[in-house]
XYZ file of C-alpha atoms in Angstrom:
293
model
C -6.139 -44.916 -40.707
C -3.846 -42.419 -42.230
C -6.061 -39.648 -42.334
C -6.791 -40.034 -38.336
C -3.012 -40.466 -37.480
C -2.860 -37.028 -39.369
C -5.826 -35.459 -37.192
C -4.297 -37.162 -34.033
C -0.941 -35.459 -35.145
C -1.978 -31.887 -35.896
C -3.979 -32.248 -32.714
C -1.136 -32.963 -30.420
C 0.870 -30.636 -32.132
C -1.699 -27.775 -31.680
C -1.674 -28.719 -28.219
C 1.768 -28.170 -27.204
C 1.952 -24.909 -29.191
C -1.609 -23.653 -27.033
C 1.164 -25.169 -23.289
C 3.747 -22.931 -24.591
C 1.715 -19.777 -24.932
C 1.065 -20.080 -21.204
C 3.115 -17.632 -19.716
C 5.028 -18.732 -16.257
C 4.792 -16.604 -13.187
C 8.101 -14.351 -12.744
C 9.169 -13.230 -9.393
C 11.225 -9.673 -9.718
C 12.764 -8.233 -6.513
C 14.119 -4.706 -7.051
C 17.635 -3.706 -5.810
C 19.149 -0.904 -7.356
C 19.685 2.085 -5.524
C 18.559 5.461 -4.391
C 19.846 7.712 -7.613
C 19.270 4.425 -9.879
C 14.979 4.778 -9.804
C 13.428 3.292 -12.985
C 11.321 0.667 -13.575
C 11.845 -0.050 -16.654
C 15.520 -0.922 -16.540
C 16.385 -4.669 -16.138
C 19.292 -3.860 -14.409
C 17.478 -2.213 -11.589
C 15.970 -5.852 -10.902
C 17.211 -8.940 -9.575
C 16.766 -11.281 -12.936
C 18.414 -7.891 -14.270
C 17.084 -9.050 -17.741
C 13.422 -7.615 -17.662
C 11.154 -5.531 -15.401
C 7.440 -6.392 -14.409
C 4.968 -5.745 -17.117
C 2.598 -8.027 -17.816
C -0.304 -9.751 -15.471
C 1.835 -12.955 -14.173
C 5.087 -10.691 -12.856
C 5.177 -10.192 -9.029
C 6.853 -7.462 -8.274
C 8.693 -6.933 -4.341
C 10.187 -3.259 -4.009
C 11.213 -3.887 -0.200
C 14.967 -3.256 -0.033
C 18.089 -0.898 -1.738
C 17.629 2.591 -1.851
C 14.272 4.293 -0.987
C 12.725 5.492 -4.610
C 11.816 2.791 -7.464
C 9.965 5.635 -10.359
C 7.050 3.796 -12.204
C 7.659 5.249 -15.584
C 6.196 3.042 -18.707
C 5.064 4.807 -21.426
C 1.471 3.443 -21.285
C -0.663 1.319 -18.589
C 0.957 -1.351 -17.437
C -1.035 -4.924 -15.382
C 0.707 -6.966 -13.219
C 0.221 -9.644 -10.839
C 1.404 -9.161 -7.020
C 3.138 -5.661 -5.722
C 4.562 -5.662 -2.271
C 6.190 -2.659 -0.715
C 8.108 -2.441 2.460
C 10.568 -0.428 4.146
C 11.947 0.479 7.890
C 12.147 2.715 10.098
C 13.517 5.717 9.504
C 13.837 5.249 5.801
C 10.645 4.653 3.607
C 10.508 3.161 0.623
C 8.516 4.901 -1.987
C 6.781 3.870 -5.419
C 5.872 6.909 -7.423
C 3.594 6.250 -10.057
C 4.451 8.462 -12.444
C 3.638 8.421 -15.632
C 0.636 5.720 -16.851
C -1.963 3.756 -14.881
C -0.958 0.528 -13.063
C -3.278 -2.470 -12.423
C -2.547 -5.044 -9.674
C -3.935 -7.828 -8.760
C -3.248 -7.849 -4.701
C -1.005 -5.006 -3.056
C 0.428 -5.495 0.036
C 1.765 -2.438 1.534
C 4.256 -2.856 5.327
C 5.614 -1.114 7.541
C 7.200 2.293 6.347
C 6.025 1.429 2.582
C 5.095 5.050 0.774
C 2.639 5.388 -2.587
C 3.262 8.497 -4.476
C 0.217 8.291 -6.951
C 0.288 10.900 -9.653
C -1.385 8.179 -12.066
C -4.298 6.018 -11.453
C -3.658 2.653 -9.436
C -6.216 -0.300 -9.131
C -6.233 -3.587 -7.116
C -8.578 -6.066 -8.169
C -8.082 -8.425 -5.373
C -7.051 -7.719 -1.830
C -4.777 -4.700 -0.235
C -3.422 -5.772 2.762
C -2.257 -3.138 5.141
C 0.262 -3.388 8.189
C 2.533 -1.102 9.907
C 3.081 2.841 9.009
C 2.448 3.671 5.649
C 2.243 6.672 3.456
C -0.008 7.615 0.573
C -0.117 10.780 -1.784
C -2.983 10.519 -4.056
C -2.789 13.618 -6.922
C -5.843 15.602 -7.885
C -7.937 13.943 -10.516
C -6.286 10.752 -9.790
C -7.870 7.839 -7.782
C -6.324 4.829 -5.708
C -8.877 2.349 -6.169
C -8.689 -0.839 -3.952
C -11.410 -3.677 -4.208
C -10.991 -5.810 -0.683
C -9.059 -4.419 2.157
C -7.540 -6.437 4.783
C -5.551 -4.832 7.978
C -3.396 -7.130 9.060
C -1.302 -4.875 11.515
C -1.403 -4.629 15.176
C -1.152 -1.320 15.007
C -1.668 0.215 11.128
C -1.023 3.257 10.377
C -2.106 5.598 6.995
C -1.399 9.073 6.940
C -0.396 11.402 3.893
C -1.464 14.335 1.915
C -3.036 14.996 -1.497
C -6.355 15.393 -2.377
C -7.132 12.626 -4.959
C -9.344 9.742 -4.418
C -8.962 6.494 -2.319
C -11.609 4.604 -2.693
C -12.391 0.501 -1.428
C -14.976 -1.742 -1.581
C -15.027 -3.659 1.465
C -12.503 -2.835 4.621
C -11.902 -5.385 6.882
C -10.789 -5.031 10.529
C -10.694 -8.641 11.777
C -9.282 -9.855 15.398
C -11.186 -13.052 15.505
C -9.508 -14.417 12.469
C -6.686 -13.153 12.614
C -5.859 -13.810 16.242
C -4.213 -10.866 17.152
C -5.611 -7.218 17.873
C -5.945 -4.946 14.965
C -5.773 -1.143 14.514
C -6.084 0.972 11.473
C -5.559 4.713 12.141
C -6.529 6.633 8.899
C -5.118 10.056 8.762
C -4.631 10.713 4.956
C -7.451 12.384 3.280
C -10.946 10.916 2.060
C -11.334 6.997 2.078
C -14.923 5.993 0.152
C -16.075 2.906 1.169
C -18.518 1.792 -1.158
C -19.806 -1.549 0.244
C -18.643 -2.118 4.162
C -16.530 -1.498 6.918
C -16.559 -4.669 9.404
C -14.911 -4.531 12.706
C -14.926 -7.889 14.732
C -12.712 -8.494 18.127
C -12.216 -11.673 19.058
C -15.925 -12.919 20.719
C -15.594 -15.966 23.487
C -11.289 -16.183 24.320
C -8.294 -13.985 24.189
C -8.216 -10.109 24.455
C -7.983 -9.124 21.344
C -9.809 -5.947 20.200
C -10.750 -4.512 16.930
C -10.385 -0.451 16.648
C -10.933 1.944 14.079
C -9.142 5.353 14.590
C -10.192 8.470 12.587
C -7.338 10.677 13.135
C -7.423 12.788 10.628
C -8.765 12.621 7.057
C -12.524 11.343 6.461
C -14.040 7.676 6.521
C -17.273 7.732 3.960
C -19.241 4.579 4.261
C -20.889 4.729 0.460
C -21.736 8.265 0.268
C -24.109 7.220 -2.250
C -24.957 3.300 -2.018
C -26.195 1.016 0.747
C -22.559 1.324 2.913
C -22.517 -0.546 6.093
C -20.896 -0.182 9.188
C -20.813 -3.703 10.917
C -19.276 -3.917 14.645
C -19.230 -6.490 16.556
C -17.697 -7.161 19.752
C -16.560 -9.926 22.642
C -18.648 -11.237 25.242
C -16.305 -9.328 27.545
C -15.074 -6.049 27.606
C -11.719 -6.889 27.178
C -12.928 -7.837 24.205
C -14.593 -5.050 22.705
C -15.079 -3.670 19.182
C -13.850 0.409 19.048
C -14.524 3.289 17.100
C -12.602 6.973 18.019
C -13.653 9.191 15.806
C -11.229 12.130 15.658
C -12.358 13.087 12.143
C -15.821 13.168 9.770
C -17.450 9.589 9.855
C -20.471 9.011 7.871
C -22.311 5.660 7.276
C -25.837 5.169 5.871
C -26.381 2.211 8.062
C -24.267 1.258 11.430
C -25.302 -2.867 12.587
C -23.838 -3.326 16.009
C -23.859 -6.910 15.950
C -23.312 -8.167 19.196
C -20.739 -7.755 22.350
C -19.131 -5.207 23.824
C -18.617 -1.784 21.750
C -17.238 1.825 22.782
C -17.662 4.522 20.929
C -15.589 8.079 21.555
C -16.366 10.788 19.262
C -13.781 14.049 20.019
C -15.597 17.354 21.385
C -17.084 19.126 18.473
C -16.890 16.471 15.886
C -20.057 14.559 15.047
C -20.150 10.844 13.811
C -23.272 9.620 11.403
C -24.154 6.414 11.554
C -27.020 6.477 9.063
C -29.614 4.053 10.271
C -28.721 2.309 13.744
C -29.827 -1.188 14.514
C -28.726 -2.734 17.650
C -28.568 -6.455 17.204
C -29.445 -9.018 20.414
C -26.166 -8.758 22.302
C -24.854 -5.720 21.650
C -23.321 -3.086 24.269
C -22.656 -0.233 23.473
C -20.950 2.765 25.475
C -20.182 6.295 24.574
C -17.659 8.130 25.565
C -16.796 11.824 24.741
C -18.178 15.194 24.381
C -18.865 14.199 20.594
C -22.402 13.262 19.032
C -23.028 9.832 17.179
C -25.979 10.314 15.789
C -28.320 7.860 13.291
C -29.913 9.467 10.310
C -28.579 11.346 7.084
C-alpha cells in the first residue's frame, strides 16, 4: 500500500511540474514612440517588463510613433503580429536584423513591412486597407494562406525580394461584403491558387483582382490555379484587370458572370482554360488573355 501511495505521489507531483511548463499566452501592445524603436526593450511595450519572443506572445504594433525596429540577435517565433496605422502616418516594422516566424499576420490599413530579413507566416495573412511592403534582395516574405478582407486592399512598395503565398483568397460570398486587392509591389508567387468568388444568388457584391503594377505568378513551376467564379447576375460578377504580367498554368472559370480587361499591350496567360457550366465570360480591352504556356 505504501509503495503505490509513493507511485500515486511522484505521479501527481510529476504532473503539476509537466502544467507549469505550459507557457500562458502573453498579449504585448507596443507604445513607445517614434525616436524610441526597439524591440527588444520592455519598456517600449505595454507589460514594459518583456518583449515578444517566443511562439505564445502576440504582438499588436498599431499605435505611438510610426517605427518599432525588429532587432534580436538571432531568429525569433512568435504567435500573432498585427500591424496598423492611419492615414497619413504609417506604421512601419523593419525587420532588421534575424528572421521572424509568425503564426498569423494581419496587416490594416496604412500598416508598412520593411523586410531586410526573412519573414514567414505559417497560418493565415489577412490583408485590408493600404499597405506597404519592401522586400530586400535575397530575402523572401513567405506567407502560407492569404485572406483579403478589405473592401478595397491595397499593396504597393518597392524592393526586389521575394513574396511568395500558397493559397490567396478573394472571397465576397463569405465574407459578405465586396473585396478588392490591388497588387502593385513587385513579384507575388502563388504556388497553389488564387480563388476569386462574388457573392452567387443575393447582394451585389463583387470579387476583383487588380494588377496594377508588379507581377501575379500563379506557380511558375507547379500545378497553380486560377479559380473565378461569379454571380448569377452581373452585378454580381467575378473581375480580373490586368494592368501588369499575369501568368497561371491553369484558369477554371467556375460559373457566373466574369469580366476580364487586360490594358493595351499587356498580355494575360491563363495556362489551360476550362470554362465550367455557367460561366460568362466578357472581355474587355485592347489586351490579349490567352490559354497556353
Amino acid at each position: 500500500m505504501k509503495s503505490i501511495l509513493k507511485i500515486v505521489a511522484v505521479v501527481m507531483v510529476v504532473g503539476v511540474l509537466c502544467v507549469a511548463t505550459v507557457a500562458l499566452a502573453t498579449d504585448f501592445v507596443w507604445d513607445a514612440n517614434s525616436v524610441q524603436t526597439s524591440w527588444l526593450t520592455p519598456a517600449h511595450w505595454d507589460l514594459d517588463d518583456s518583449y515578444p519572443q517566443n511562439a505564445n506572445d502576440n504582438a499588436t504594433i498599431d499605435a505611438a510613433g510610426n517605427l518599432c525596429t525588429f532587432d534580436p540577435g538571432s531568429a525569433l517565433t512568435i504567435n500573432n503580429l498585427t500591424l496598423a496605422a492611419a492615414s497619413p502616418t504609417k506604421r512601419k516594422l523593419h525587420i532588421k536584423d534575424a528572421a521572424l516566424t509568425v503564426a498569423n499576420l494581419d496587416l490594416n490599413d496604412y500598416a508598412e513591412l520593411d523586410v531586410d530579413q526573412d519573414l514567414t507566416v505559417t497560418g493565415t495573412t489577412t490583408l485590408a486597407g493600404d499597405i506597404f511592403i519592401e522586400v530586400a534582395v535575397s530575402t523572401t516574405f513567405d506567407m502560407e494562406d492569404v485572406a483579403v478582407a478589405g473592401a478595397s486592399t491595397s499593396v504597393g512598395g518597392i524592393g526586389i525580394g521575394t513574396i511568395k503565398a500558397d493559397e490567396v483568397v478573394i472571397d465576397a460570398e463569405t465574407d459578405g461584403a465586396s473585396r478588392t486587392l490591388k497588387w502593385s509591389a513587385g513579384t507575388l508567387d502563388i504556388e497553389n491558387q488564387l480563388s476569386l468568388t462574388s457573392s452567387q444568388t443575393a447582394n451585389t457584391y463583387i470579387s476583383k483582382l487588380w494588377v496594377y503594377k508588379g507581377t501575379f505568378a500563379i506557380a511558375a513551376a507547379g500545378n497553380g490555379v486560377l479559380k473565378v467564379d461569379g454571380g448569377n447576375d452581373p452585378s454580381r460578377r467575378a473581375e480580373l484587370d490586368i494592368d501588369g504580367p499575369l501568368t497561371a498554368e491553369q484558369t477554371d472559370f467556375e460559373d457566373g458572370y466574369v469580366t476580364i480587361d487586360v490594358a493595351s499591350l499587356q498580355t494575360a496567360t491563363g495556362g489551360d482554360v476550362v470554362f465550367k457550366a455557367g460561366a460568362i465570360v466578357t472581355k474587355t480591352g485592347s489586351g490579349t488573355f490567352k490559354s497556353g504556356a
